[in-house]
Each structure stands twice: as structure tokens, then as C-alpha cells.
mmCIF file of C-alpha atoms in Angstrom:
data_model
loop_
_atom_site.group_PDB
_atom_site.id
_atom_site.type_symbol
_atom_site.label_atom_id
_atom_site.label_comp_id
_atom_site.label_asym_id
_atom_site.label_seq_id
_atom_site.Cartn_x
_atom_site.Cartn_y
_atom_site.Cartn_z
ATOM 1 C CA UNK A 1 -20.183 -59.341 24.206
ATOM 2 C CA UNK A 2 -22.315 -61.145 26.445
ATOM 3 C CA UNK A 3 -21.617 -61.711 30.308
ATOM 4 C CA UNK A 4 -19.465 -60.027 32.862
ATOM 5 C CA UNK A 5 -16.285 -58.519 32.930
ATOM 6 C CA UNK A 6 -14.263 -56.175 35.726
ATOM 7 C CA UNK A 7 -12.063 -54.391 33.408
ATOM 8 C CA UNK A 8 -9.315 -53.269 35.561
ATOM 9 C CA UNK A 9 -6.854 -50.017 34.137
ATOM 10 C CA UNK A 10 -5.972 -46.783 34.155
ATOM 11 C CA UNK A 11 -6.775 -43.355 33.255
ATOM 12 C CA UNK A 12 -3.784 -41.537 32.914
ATOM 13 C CA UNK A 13 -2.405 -41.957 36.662
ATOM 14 C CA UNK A 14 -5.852 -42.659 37.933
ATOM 15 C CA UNK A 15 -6.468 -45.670 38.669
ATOM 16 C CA UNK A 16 -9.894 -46.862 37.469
ATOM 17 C CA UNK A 17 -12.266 -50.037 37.378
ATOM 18 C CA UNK A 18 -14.975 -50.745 34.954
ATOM 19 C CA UNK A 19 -18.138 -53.128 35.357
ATOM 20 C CA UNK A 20 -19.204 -54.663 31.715
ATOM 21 C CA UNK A 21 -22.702 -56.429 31.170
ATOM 22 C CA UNK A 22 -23.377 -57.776 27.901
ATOM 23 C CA UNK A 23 -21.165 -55.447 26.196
ATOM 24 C CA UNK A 24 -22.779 -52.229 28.326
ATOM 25 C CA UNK A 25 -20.651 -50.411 31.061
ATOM 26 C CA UNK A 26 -22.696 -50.385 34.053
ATOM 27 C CA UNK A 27 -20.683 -49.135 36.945
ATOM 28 C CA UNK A 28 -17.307 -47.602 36.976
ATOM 29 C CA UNK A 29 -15.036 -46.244 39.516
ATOM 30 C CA UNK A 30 -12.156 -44.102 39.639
ATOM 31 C CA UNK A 31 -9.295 -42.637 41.995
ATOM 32 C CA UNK A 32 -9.488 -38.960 42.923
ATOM 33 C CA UNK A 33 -7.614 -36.270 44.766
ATOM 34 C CA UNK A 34 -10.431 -36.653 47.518
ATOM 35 C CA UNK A 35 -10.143 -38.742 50.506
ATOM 36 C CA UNK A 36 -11.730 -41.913 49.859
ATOM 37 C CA UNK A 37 -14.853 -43.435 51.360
ATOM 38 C CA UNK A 38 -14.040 -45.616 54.480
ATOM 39 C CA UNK A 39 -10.588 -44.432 55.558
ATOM 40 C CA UNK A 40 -10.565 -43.642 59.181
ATOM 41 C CA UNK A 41 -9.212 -41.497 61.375
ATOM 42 C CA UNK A 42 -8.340 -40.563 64.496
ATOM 43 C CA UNK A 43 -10.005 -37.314 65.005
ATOM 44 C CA UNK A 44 -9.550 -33.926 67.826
ATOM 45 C CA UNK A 45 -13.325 -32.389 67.896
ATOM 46 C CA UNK A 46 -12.972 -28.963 67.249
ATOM 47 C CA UNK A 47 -16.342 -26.973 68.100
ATOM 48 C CA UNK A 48 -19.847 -28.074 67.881
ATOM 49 C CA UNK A 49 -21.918 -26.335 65.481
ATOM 50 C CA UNK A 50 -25.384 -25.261 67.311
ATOM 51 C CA UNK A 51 -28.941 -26.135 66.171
ATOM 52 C CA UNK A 52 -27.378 -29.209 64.168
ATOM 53 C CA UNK A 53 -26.240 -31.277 67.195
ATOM 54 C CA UNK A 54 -22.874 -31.834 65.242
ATOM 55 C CA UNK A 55 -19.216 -31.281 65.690
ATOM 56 C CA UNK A 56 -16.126 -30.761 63.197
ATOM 57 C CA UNK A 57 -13.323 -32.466 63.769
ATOM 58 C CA UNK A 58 -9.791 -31.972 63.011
ATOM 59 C CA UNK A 59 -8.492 -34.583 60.015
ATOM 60 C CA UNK A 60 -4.964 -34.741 58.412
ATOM 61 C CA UNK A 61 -7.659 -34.261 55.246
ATOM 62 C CA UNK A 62 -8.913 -31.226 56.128
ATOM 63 C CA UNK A 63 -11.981 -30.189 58.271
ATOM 64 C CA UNK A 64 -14.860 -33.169 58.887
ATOM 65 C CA UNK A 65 -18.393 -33.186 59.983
ATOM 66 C CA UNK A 66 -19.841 -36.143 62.442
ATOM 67 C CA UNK A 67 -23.229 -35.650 63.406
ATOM 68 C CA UNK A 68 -25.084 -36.335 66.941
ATOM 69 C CA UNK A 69 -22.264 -35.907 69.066
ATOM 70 C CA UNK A 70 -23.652 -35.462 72.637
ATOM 71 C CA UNK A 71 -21.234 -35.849 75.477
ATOM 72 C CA UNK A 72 -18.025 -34.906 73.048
ATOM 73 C CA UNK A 73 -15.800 -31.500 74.159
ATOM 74 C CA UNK A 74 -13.516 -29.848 71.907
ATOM 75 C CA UNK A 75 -9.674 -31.117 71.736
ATOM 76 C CA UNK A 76 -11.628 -34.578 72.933
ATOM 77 C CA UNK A 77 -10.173 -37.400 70.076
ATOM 78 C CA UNK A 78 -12.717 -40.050 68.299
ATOM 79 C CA UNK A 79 -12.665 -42.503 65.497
ATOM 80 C CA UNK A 80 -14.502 -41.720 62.828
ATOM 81 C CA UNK A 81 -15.064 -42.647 59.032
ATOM 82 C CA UNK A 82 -15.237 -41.209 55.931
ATOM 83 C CA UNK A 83 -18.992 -42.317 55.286
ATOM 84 C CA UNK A 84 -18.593 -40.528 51.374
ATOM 85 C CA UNK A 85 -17.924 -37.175 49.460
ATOM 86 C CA UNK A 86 -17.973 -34.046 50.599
ATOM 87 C CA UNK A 87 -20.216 -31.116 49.015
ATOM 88 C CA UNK A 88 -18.450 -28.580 47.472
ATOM 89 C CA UNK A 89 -16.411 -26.431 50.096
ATOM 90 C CA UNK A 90 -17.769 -28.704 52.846
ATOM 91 C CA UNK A 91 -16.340 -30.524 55.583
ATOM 92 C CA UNK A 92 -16.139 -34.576 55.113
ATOM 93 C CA UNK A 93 -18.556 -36.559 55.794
ATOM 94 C CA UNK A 94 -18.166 -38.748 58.544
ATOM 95 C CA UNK A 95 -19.720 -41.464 61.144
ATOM 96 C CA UNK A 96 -18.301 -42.760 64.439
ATOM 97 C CA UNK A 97 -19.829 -46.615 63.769
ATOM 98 C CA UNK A 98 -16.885 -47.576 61.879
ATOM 99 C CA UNK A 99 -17.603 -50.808 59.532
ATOM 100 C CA UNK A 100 -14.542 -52.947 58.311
ATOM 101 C CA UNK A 101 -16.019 -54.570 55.027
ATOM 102 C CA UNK A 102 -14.132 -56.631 52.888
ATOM 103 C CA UNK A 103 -15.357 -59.413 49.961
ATOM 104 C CA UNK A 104 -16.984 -61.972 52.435
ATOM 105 C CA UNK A 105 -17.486 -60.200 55.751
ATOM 106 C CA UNK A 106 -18.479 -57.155 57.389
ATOM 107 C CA UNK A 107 -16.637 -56.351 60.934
ATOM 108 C CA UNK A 108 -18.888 -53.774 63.836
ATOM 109 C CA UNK A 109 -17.395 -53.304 66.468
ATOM 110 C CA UNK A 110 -20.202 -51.197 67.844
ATOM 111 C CA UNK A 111 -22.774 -54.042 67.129
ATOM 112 C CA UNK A 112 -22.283 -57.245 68.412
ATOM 113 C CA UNK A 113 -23.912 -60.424 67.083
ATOM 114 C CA UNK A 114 -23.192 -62.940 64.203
ATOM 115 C CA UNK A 115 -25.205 -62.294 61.184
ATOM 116 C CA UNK A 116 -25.622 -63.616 57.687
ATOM 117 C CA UNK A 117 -26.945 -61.939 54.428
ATOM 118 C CA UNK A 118 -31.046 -62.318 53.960
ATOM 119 C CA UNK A 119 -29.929 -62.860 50.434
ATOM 120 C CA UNK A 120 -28.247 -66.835 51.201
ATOM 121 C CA UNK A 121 -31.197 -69.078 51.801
ATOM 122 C CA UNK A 122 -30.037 -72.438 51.950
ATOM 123 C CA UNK A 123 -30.601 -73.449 55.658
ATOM 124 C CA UNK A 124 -27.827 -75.745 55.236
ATOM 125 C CA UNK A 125 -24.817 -73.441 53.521
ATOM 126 C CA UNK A 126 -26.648 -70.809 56.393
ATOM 127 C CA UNK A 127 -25.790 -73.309 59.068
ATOM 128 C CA UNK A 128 -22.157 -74.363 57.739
ATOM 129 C CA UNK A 129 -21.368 -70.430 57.197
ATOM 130 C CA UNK A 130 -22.541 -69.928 61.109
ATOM 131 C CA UNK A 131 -20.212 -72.449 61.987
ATOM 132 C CA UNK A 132 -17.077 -70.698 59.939
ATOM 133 C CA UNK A 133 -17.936 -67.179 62.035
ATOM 134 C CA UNK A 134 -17.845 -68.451 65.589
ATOM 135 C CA UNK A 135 -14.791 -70.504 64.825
ATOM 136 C CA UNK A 136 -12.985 -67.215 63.307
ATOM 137 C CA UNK A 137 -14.316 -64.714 65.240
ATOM 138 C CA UNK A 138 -13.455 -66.770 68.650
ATOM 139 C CA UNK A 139 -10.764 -63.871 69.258
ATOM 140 C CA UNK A 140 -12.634 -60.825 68.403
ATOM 141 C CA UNK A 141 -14.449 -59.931 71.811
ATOM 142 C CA UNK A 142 -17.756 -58.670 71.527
ATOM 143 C CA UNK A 143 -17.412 -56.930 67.916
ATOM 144 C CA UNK A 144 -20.179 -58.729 65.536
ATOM 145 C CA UNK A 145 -19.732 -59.851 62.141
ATOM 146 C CA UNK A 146 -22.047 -59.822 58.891
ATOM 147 C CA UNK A 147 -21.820 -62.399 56.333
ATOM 148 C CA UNK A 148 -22.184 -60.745 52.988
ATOM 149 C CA UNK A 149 -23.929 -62.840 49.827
ATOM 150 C CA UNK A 150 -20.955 -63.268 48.123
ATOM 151 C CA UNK A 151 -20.392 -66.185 50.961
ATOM 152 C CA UNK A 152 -23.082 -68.464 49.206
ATOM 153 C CA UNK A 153 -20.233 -69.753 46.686
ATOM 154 C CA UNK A 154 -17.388 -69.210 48.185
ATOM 155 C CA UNK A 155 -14.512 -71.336 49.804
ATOM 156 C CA UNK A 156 -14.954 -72.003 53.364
ATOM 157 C CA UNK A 157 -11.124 -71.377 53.541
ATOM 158 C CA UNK A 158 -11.131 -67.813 51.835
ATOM 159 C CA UNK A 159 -13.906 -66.673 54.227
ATOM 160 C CA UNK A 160 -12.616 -67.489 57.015
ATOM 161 C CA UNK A 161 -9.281 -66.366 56.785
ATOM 162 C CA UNK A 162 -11.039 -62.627 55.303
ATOM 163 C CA UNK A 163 -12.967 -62.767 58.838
ATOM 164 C CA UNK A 164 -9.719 -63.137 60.379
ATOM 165 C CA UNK A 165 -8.385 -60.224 58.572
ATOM 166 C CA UNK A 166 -11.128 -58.111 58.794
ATOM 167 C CA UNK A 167 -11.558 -58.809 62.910
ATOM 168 C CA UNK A 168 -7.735 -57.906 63.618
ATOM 169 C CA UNK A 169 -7.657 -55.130 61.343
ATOM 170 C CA UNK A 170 -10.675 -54.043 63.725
ATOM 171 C CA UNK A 171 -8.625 -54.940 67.047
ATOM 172 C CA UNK A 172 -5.891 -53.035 66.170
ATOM 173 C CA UNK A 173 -7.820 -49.683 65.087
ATOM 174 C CA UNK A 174 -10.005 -49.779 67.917
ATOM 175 C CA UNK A 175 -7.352 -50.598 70.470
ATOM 176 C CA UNK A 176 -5.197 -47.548 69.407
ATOM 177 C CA UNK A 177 -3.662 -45.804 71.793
ATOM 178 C CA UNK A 178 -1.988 -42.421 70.023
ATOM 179 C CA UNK A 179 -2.958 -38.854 69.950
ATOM 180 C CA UNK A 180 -3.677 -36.004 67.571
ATOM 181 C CA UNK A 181 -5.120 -36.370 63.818
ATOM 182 C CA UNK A 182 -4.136 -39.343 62.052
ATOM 183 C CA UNK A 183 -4.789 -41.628 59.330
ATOM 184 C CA UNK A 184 -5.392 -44.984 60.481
ATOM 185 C CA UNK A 185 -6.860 -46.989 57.416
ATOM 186 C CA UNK A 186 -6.500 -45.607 54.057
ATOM 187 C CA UNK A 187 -10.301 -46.397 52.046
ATOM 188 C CA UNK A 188 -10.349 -48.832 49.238
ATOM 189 C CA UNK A 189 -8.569 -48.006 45.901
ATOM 190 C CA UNK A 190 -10.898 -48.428 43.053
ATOM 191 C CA UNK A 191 -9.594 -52.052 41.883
ATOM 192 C CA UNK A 192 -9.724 -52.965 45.838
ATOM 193 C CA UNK A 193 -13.522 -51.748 45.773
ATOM 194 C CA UNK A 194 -14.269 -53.091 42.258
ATOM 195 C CA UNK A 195 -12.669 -57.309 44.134
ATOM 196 C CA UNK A 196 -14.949 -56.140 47.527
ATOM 197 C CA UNK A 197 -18.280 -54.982 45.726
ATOM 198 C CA UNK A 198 -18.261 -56.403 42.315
ATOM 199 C CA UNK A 199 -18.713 -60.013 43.510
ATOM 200 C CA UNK A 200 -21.165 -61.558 41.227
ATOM 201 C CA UNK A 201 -19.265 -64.063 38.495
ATOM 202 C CA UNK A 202 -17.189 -61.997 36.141
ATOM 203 C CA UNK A 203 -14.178 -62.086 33.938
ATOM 204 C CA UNK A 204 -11.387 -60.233 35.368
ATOM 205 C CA UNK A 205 -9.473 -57.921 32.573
ATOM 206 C CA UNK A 206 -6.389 -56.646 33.747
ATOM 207 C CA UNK A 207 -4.290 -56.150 30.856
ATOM 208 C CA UNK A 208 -2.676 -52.640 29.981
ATOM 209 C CA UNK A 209 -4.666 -50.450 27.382
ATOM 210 C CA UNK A 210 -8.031 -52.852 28.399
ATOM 211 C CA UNK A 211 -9.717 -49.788 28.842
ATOM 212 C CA UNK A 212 -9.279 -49.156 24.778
ATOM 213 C CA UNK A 213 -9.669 -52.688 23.540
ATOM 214 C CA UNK A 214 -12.953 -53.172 25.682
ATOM 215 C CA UNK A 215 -14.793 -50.207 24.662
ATOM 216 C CA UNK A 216 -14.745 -48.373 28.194
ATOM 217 C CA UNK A 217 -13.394 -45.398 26.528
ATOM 218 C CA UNK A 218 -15.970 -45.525 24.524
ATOM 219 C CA UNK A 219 -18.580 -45.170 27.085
ATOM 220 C CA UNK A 220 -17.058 -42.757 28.575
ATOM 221 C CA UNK A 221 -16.618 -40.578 25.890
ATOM 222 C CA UNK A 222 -20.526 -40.835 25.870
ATOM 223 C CA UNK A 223 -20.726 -39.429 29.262
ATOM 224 C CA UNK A 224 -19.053 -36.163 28.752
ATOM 225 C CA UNK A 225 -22.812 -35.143 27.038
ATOM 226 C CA UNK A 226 -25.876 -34.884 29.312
ATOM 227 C CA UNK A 227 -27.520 -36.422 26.978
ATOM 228 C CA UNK A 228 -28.552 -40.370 27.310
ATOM 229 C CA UNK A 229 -30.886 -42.272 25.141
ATOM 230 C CA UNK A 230 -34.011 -44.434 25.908
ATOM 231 C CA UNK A 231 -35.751 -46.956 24.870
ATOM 232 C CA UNK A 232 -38.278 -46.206 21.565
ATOM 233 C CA UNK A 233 -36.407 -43.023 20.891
ATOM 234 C CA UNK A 234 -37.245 -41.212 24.163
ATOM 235 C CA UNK A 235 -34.129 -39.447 26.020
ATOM 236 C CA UNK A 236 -33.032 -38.059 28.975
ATOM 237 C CA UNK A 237 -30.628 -35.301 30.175
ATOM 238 C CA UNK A 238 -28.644 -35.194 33.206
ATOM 239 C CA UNK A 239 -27.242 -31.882 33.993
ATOM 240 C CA UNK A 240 -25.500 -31.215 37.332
ATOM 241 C CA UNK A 241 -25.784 -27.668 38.529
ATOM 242 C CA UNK A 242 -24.709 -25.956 41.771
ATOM 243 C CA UNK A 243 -27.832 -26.736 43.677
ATOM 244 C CA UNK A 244 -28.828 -30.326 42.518
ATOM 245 C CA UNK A 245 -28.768 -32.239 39.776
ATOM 246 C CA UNK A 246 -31.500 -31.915 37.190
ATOM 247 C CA UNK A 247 -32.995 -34.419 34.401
ATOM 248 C CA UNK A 248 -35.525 -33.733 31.732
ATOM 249 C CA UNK A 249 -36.801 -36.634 30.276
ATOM 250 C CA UNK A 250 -38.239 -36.738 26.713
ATOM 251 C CA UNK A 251 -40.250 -38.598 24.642
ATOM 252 C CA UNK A 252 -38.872 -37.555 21.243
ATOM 253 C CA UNK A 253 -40.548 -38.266 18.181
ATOM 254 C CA UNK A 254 -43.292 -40.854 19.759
ATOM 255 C CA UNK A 255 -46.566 -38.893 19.512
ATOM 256 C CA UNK A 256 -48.659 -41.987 21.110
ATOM 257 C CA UNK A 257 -50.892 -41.716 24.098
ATOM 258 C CA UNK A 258 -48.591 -43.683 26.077
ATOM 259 C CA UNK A 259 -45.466 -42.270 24.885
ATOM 260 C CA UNK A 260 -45.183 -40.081 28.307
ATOM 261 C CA UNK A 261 -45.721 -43.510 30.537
ATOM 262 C CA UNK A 262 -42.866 -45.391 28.236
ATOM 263 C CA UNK A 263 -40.090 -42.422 28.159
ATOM 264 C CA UNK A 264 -41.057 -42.300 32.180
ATOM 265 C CA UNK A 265 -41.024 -45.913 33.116
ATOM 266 C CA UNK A 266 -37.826 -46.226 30.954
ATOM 267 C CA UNK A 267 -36.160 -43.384 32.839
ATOM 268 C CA UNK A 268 -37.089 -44.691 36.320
ATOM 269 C CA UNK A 269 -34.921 -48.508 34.875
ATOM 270 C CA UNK A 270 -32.238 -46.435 33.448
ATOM 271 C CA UNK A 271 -31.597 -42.890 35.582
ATOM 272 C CA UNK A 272 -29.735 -45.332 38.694
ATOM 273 C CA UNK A 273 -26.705 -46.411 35.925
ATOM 274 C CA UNK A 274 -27.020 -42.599 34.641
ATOM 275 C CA UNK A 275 -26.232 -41.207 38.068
ATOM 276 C CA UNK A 276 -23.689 -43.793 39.124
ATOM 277 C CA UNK A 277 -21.560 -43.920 36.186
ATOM 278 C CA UNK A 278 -21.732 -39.908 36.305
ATOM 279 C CA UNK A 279 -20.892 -39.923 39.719
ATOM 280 C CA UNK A 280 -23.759 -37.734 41.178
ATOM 281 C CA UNK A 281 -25.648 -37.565 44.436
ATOM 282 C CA UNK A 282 -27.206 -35.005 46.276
ATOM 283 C CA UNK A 283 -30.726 -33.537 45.494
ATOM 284 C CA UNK A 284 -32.476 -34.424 42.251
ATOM 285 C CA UNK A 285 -34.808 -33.388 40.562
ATOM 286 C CA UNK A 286 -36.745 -34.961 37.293
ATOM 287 C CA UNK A 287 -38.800 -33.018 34.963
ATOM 288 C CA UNK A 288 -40.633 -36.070 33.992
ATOM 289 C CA UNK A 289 -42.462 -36.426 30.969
ATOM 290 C CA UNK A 290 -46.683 -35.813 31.018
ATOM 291 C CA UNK A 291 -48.871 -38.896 32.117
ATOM 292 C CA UNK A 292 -51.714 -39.036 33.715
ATOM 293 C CA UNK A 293 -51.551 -39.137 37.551
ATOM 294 C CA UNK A 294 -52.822 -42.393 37.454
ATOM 295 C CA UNK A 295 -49.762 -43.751 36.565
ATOM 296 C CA UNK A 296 -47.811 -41.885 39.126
ATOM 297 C CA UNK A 297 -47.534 -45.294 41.423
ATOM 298 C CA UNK A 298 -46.158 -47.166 38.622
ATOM 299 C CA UNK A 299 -43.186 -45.342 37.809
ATOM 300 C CA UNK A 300 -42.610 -45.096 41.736
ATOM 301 C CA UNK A 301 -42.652 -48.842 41.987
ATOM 302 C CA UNK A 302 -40.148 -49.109 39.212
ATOM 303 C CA UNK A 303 -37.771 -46.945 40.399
ATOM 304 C CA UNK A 304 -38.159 -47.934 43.568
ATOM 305 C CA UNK A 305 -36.787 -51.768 42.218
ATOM 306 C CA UNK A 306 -34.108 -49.755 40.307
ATOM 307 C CA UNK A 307 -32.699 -48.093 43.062
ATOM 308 C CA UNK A 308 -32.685 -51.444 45.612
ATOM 309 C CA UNK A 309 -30.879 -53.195 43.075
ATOM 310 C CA UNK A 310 -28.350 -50.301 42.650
ATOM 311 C CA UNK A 311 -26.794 -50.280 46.441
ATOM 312 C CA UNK A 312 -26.540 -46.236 46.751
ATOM 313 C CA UNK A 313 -28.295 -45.424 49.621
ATOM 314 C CA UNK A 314 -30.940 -43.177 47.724
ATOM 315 C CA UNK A 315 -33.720 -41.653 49.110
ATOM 316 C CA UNK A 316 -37.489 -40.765 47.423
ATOM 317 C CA UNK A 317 -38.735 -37.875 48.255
ATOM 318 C CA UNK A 318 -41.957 -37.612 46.150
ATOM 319 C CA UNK A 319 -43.790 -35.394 44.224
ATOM 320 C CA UNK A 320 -43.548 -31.746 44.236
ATOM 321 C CA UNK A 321 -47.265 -29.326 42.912
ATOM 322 C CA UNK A 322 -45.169 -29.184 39.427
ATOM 323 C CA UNK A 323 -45.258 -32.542 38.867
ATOM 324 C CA UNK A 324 -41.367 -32.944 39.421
ATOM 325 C CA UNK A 325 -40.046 -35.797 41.161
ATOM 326 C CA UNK A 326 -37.235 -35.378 44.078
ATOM 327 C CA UNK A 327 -34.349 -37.741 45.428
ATOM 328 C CA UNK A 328 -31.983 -37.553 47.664
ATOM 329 C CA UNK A 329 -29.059 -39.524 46.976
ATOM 330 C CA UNK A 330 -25.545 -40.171 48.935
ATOM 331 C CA UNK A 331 -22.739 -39.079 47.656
ATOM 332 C CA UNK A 332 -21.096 -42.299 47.426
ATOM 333 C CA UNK A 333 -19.426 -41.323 44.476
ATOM 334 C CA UNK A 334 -16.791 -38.151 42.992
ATOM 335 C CA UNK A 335 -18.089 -36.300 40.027
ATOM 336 C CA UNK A 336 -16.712 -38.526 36.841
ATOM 337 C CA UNK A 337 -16.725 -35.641 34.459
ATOM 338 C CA UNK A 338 -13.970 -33.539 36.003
ATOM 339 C CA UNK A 339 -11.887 -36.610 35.760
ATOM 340 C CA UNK A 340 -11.954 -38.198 32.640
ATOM 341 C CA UNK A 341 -9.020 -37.644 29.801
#
């Protein structure tokens, strides 16, 4: 099927959320036992961990990490958010420049300006969008405001009343006044996230059993194997392990000169949707296939276009003497495998 849909279901009692694009999953989110990305808290700082110039802090979730917290004593209380997933018997992740993002807008309290997304360049929809944030943000002090892309189309009316939203949700969490560890705003449920991030034209699915009828299932199904095909009969593997996640890319039965450059330069397009349907971050490493090291910059440049396009704050880290290539990628995301049927 050609297009866009938001398939919105279940898996078992998880909630879940699936991106289509011309028939082909291509992002999918799902509920977990974890706590999710962007709840805050209200925090006690517990001890500062030395060398690190960190501190944990008490969470009704269990034990969290902020980092660069000069001028912050233990039993002192902070905001913080959950910034993504913890490593494996590790402390959450968090920041103290709490964001409240929704569909349209993007509330900072800590930053103070009016801003629009690079991506809207009509001067004119620019201007009329400028004049919608001063008007609703009148009220909101000195916190700033970003306009996200998903503006450029958008009713005047529904943006302005989601700045509204987003600026007293904002007033009220930074204006609290209570003590000890607390929950203040639970993080997005996957359908939530899948209305705030998924913004591009779609058709929205919500019927029961969608999931079946749709082909997600499918997919998924395809995910519990490390194995994922390529272009020309090339493959790749994605294996998790304790450490970080490795993925050996092959060229199967192509014998050609160039089969090393194709099975690599298809990797670098397809290894984003690979990791963020799987759910994986951390430290990677590929075992690419051999090409010369001419070609090196190539396969940099299109991975490089892969990963901007992706939104998972991922970071290259180059070439190692094997000839492996590193990343280091946020955990934005829980494991998928554990939780699938």
C-alpha cells in the first residue's frame, strides 16, 4: 500500500504505535515497564559521584543520574527529566533543562526567546506564525518557545491554543512549591508520542486488531531474527550483546568488484530503521563489508544523511585500525525484542 499510515493498537496490554510507508513499517513504538522519556520529577540529590562532576538523585523510579551539577548539596531538591533509557542496572538518565514539547510547540523555560523551525521558509507563514507566539505566549514570563515544522500547515487556532497548553503546563511545574521525590509529568504514552512526532500527512488506523490486518505483526515477527536483507541480495545482522551492539554486513552471493561498496552504501540507508525499530542505542559497531578506502567518505556521507533524517541523536565516531566503524547512539528507545508477543 502506498502512503502513510499511524497504525495505532495494542500488544497484549502494551500499548503500541506503528509508522507505515508504502506498505513498509518504518518506526514503531511501544509502552514498557520503564519510566518513559520526558516525565519529570522533582528530585532530592543524593551524593555526587567524583571525577564525573555528576550527582544521583532520589526518584519515586528508582535512582537517577544528572550530570554537571556544580553548586548542588545532597538532600538539596531539583527538577529534572528523564532525557531516555537507562543502561542495564544504571541509574536514569536525566537533564535539569526541562523541554515541554507537544505537536506544534516546544516550551524552555531555561531559554528565553521566540523561535521558529529552519525547516518553514515562507517569510510570510514565518511572519504570521511570529505573530501567533507573542500573542500566546504574552503570559509566560521569560520562558521561550520553538515553533516546530509541523506549524507550516497547520491551523492558526490549534497552535495557538497547544502554546497555551504547553506554556501553563510549564508555569505550573516550574512554580512548584512541594518537597521530597515526586512525579510531576508522566512522559508521553506511545500513541501520545506517535500524534507529537509523527506529524507528516498520514492516515490514522485506530481500529482493534489493526495491528493484524495491516501487516505490523508481520514485521515484527521479522525482527525477532538479526537478520535483515539488502538491496541486490546483500544482508546485514544486528546482534545486541552486553557491551554494544554489533552488525556484520554481507554481500551474499554478488561476487562483483563493487559488491562491497553496494552491500555498504545500502547498509549506511538502511541500519537507522534497523536500530530504531529494534530499539537499540548505545555503542555500535559495524563490521562493514571490504572496499577500498577510497570509498570510505562515501558511505560516511550517506549515513551521515540517514541518520539527520532519522531524529535520534546519534553520534559518528569513525574508523577504528580494523576497518570497523563506531556510533554512539542515545538511547531514545527500550529494547523491542524483550517485548514483543
Amino acid at each position: 500500500m502506498k502512503g502513510r499510515q499511524i497504525i495505532l493498537d495494542h500488544l497484549g496490554d502494551r500499548e503500541a504505535a506503528a509508522l507505515m510507508v508504502d506498505g513498509r513499517l518504518d518506526d514503531l513504538l511501544i509502552d514498557s515497564d520503564a519510566p518513559r522519556p520526558g516525565t519529570i520529577y522533582r528530585a532530592v540529590a543524593l551524593r555526587p559521584v567524583k571525577g564525573q562532576g555528576g550527582m544521583f538523585f532520589s526518584t519515586p523510579d528508582g535512582d537517577a543520574f544528572l550530570r554537571q551539577t556544580r553548586g548542588i548539596s545532597p538532600g538539596q531538591e531539583k527538577l529534572v527529566q528523564i532525557t531516555g533509557y537507562a543502561d542495564p542496572e544504571k541509574a536514569i538518565p536525566v537533564t535539569d533543562r526541562i523541554l515541554f514539547k507537544s505537536r506544534y510547540a516546544i516550551v524552555t523555560p531555561d531559554a528565553p526567546g521566540l523561535n521558529i523551525s529552519r525547516r518553514i521558509r515562507d517569510d510570510d507563514r514565518r511572519d504570521m506564525l511570529m505573530v501567533i507566539a507573542r500573542e500566546a505566549m504574552q503570559e509566560a514570563g521569560d520562558m521561550g518557545l520553538i515553533l516546530r515544522s509541523s506549524c507550516v500547515d497547520a491551523e492558526d487556532d490549534a497552535i495557538a491554543e497547544d502554546i497555551r497548553a504547553m506554556a501553563t503546563l510549564a508555569a505550573q511545574v516550574t512554580g512548584d512549591t512541594g518537597t521530597g521525590p515526586e512525579t510531576l509529568v508522566e512522559g508521553d504514552t506511545p500513541h501520545a508520542l506517535a500524534w507529537r512526532d509523527w506529524s507528516d500527512p498520514a492516515d490514522i488506523v485506530t481500529d482493534p486488531g489493526s495491528f493484524a490486518s495491516h501487516g505490523v505483526l508481520d514485521a515484527l515477527d521479522a525482527l525477532k531474527s538479526p537478520f535483515a536483507p539488502l538491496p541486490g541480495g546483500a544482508s546485514l545482522f544486528v546482534e545486541p550483546t552486553r557491551a554494544l551492539v554489533a552488525v556484520d554486513v554481507n554481500t551474499g552471493t554478488d561476487t562483483s568488484l563493487a559488491a562491497g561498496l553496494k552491500a555498504n552504501l545500502a547498509t549506511a540507508r538502511e541500519l537507522p530503521r534497523q536500530l530504531r525499530l529494534r530499539g537499540l542505542g548505545g555503542q555500535i559497531t559495524i563490521d562493514l563489508a571490504p572496499m577500498p578506502k577510497k570509498d570510505r567518505r562515501g558511505f560516511e556521507t550517506t549515513l551521515r544523511a540517514t541518520l539527520r533524517a532519522d531524529g535520534i541523536d546519534t553520534v559518528l565516531a569513525g574508523w577504528t585500525p580494523l576497518g570497523h566503524y563506531e556510533l554512539q547512539r542515545k538511547r531514545a528507545r527500550i529494547p523491542t525484542l524483550p517485548l514483543l508477543p
